[in-house]
N, CA, C and O of each residue as an XYZ file, in Angstrom:
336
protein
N      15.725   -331.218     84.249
C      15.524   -332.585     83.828
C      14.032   -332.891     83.692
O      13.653   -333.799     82.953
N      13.264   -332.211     84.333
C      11.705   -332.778     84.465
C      10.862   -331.980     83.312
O       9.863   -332.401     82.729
N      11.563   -330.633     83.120
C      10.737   -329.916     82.149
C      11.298   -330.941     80.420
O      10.570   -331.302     79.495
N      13.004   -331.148     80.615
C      13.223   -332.135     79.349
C      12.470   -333.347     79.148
O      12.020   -333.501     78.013
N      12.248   -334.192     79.957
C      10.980   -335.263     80.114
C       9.901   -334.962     79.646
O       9.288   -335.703     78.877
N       9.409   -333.611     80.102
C       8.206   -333.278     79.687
C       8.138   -332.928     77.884
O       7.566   -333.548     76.987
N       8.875   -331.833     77.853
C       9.051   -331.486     76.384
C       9.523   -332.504     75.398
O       9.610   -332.165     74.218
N       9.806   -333.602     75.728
C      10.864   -334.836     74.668
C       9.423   -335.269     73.750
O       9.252   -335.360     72.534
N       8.621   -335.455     74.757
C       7.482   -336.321     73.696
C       6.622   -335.127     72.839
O       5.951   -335.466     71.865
N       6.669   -334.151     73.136
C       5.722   -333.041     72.248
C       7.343   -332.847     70.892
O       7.012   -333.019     69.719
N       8.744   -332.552     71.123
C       9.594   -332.807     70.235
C       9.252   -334.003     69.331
O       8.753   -333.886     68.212
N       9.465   -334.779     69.729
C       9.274   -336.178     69.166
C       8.087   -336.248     68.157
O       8.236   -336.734     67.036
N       7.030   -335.798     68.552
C       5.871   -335.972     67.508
C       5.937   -334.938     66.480
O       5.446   -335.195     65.381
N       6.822   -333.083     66.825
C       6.424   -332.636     65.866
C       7.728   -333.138     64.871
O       7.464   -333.093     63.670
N       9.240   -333.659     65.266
C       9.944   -334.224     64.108
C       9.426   -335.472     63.621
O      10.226   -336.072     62.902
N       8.257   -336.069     63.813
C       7.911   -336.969     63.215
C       6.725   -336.690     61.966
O       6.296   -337.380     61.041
N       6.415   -335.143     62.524
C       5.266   -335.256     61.579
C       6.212   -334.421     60.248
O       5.919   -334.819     59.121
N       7.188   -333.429     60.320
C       7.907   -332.907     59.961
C       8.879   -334.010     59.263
O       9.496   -333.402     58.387
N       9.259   -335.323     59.281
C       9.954   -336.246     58.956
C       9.087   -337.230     57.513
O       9.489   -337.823     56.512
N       7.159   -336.838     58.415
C       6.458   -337.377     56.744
C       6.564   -336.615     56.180
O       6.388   -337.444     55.288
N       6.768   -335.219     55.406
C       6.593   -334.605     54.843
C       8.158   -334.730     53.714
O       9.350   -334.806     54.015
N       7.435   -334.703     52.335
C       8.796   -335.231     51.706
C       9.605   -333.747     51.500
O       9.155   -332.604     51.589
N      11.226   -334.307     51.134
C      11.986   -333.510     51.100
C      12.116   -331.916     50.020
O      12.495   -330.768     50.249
N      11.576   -332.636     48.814
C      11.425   -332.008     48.206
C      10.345   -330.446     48.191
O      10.441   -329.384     47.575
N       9.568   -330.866     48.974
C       8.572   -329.430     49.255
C       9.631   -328.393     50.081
O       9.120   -327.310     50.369
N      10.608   -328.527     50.370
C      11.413   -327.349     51.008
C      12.930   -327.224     50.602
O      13.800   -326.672     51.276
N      13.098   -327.866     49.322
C      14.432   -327.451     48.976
C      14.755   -326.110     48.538
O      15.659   -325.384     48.952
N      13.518   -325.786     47.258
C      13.676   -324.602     46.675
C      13.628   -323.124     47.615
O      13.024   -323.014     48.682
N      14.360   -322.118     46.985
C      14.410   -321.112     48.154
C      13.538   -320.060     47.451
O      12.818   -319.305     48.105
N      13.609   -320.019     46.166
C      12.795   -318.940     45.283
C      10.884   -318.569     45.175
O      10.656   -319.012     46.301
N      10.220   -318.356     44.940
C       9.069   -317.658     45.103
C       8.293   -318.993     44.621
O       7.309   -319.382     45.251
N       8.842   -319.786     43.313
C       8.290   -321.048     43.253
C       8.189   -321.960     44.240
O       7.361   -322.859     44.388
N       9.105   -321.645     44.896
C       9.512   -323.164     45.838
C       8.508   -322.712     47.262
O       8.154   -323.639     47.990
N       8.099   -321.357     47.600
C       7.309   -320.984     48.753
C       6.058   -321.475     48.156
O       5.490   -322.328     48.838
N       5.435   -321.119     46.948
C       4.328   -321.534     46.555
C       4.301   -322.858     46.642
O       3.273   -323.399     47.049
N       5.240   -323.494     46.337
C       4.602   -325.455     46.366
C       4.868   -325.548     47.939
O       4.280   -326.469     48.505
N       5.681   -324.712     48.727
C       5.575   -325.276     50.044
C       4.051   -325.407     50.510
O       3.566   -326.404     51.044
N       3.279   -324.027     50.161
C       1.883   -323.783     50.926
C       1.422   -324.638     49.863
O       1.014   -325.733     50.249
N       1.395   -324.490     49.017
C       0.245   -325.679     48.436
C       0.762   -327.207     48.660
O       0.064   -328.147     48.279
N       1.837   -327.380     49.203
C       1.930   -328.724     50.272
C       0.623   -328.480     51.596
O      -0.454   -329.014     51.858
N       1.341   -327.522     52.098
C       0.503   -327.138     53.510
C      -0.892   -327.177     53.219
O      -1.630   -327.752     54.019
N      -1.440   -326.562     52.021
C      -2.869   -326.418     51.988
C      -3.329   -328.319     51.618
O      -4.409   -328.822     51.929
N      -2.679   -328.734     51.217
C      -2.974   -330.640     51.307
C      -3.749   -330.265     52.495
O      -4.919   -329.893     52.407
N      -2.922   -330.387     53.935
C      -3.052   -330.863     55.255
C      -4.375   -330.164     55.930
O      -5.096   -330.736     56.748
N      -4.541   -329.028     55.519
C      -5.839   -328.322     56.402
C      -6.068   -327.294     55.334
O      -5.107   -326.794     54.749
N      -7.614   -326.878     54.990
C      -7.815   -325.627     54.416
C      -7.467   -324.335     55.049
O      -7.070   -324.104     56.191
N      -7.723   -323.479     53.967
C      -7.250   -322.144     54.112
C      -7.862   -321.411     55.336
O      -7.303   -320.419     55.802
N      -8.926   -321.869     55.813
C      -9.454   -321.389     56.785
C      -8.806   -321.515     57.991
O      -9.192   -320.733     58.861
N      -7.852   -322.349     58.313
C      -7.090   -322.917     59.015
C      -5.979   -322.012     59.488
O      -5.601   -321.540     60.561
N      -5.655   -321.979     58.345
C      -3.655   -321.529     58.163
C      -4.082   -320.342     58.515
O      -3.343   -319.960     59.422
N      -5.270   -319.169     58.169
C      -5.847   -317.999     58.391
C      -6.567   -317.651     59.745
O      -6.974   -316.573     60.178
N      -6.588   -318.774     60.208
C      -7.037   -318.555     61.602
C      -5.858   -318.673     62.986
O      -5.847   -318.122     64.087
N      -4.807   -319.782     62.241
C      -4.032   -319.593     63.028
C      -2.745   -318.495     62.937
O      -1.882   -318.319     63.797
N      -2.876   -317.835     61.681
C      -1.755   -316.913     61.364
C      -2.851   -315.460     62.037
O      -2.338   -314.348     61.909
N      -3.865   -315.500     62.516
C      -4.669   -314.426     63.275
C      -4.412   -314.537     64.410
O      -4.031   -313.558     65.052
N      -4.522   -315.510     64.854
C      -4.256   -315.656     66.515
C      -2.911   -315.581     66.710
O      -2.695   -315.152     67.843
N      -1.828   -315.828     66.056
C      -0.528   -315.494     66.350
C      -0.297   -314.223     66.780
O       0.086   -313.632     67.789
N      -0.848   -313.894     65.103
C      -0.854   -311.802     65.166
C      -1.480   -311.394     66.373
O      -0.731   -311.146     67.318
N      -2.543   -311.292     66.509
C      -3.015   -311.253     67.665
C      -2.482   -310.865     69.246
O      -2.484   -309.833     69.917
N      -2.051   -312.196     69.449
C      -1.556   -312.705     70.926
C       0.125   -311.519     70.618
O       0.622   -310.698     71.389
N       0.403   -311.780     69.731
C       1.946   -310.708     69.801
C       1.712   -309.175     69.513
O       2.669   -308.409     69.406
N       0.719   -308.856     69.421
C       0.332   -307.838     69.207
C      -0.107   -307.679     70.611
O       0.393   -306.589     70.889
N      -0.642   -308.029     71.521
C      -1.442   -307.654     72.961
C      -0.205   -308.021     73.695
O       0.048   -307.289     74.652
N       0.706   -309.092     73.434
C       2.410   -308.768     74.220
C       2.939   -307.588     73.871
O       3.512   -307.055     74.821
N       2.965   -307.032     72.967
C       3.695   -305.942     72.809
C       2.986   -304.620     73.171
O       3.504   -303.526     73.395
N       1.737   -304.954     73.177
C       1.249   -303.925     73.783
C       1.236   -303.424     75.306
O       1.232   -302.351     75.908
N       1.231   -304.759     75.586
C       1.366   -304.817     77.084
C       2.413   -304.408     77.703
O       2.578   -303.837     78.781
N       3.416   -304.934     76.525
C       5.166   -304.710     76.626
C       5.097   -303.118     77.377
O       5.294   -302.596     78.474
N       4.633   -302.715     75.832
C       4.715   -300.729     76.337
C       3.886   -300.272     76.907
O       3.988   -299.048     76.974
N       2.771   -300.816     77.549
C       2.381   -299.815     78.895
C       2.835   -300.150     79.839
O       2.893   -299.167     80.577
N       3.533   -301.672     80.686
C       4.234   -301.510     81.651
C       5.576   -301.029     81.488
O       6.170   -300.682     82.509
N       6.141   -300.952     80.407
C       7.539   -299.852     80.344
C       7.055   -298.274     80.297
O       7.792   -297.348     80.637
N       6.024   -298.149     79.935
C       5.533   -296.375     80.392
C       5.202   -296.073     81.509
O       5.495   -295.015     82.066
N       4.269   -297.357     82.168
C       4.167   -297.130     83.761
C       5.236   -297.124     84.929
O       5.238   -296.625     86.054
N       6.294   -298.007     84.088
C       7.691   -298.004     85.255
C       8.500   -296.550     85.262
O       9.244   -296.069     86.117
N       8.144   -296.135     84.212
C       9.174   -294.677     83.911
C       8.506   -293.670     84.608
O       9.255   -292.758     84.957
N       7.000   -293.510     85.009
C       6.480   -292.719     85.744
C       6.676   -293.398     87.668
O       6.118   -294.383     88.150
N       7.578   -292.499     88.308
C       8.208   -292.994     89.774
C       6.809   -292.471     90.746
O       6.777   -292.800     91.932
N       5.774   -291.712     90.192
C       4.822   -291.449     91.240
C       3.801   -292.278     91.010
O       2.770   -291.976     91.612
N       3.751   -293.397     90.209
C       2.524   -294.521     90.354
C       3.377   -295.882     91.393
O       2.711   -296.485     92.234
N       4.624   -296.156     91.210
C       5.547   -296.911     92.122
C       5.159   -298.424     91.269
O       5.686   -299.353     91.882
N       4.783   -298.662     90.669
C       4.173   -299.846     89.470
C       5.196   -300.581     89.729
O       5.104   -301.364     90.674
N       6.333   -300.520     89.015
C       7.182   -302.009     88.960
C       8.708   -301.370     89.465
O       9.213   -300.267     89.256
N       9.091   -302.297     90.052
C      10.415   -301.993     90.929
C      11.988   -302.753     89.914
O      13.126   -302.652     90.373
């Protein structure tokens, strides 16, 4: 209940910002319709933006997964005793 309290108002703002955005920029499913989506998106923030945050995504899931597989290589070796 306390973490739903918490999370309601960060919900709330992103279906609101998601609610200005008109309908039409996401009906189409075809290669046209992705292009007017981002050139909706590029309205809101430049390219420097969308490129910085599509880096840091990559990024951060790239050093989880890395991380992923050295503590699954370290658990498989039983003479370091690493993770139980």
């Amino acid at each position: 209940m306390i973490l739903v309290g918490l999370c309601t108002p960060l919900f709330l703002l992103v279906t609101s910002i998601i609610a200005i955005l008109p309908n039409s920029a996401f009906e189409s499913g075809t290669v046209t319709g992705f292009v007017s989506m981002f050139a909706t998106a590029f309205q809101f923030f430049p390219a420097d933006v969308w490129i910085l945050c599509l880096g840091s995504i990559t990024f951060w899931i790239s050093i989880h997964a890395i991380f992923g597989i050295i503590n699954f290589v370290l658990k498989l070796i039983p003479i370091i005793n690493v993770g139980r």
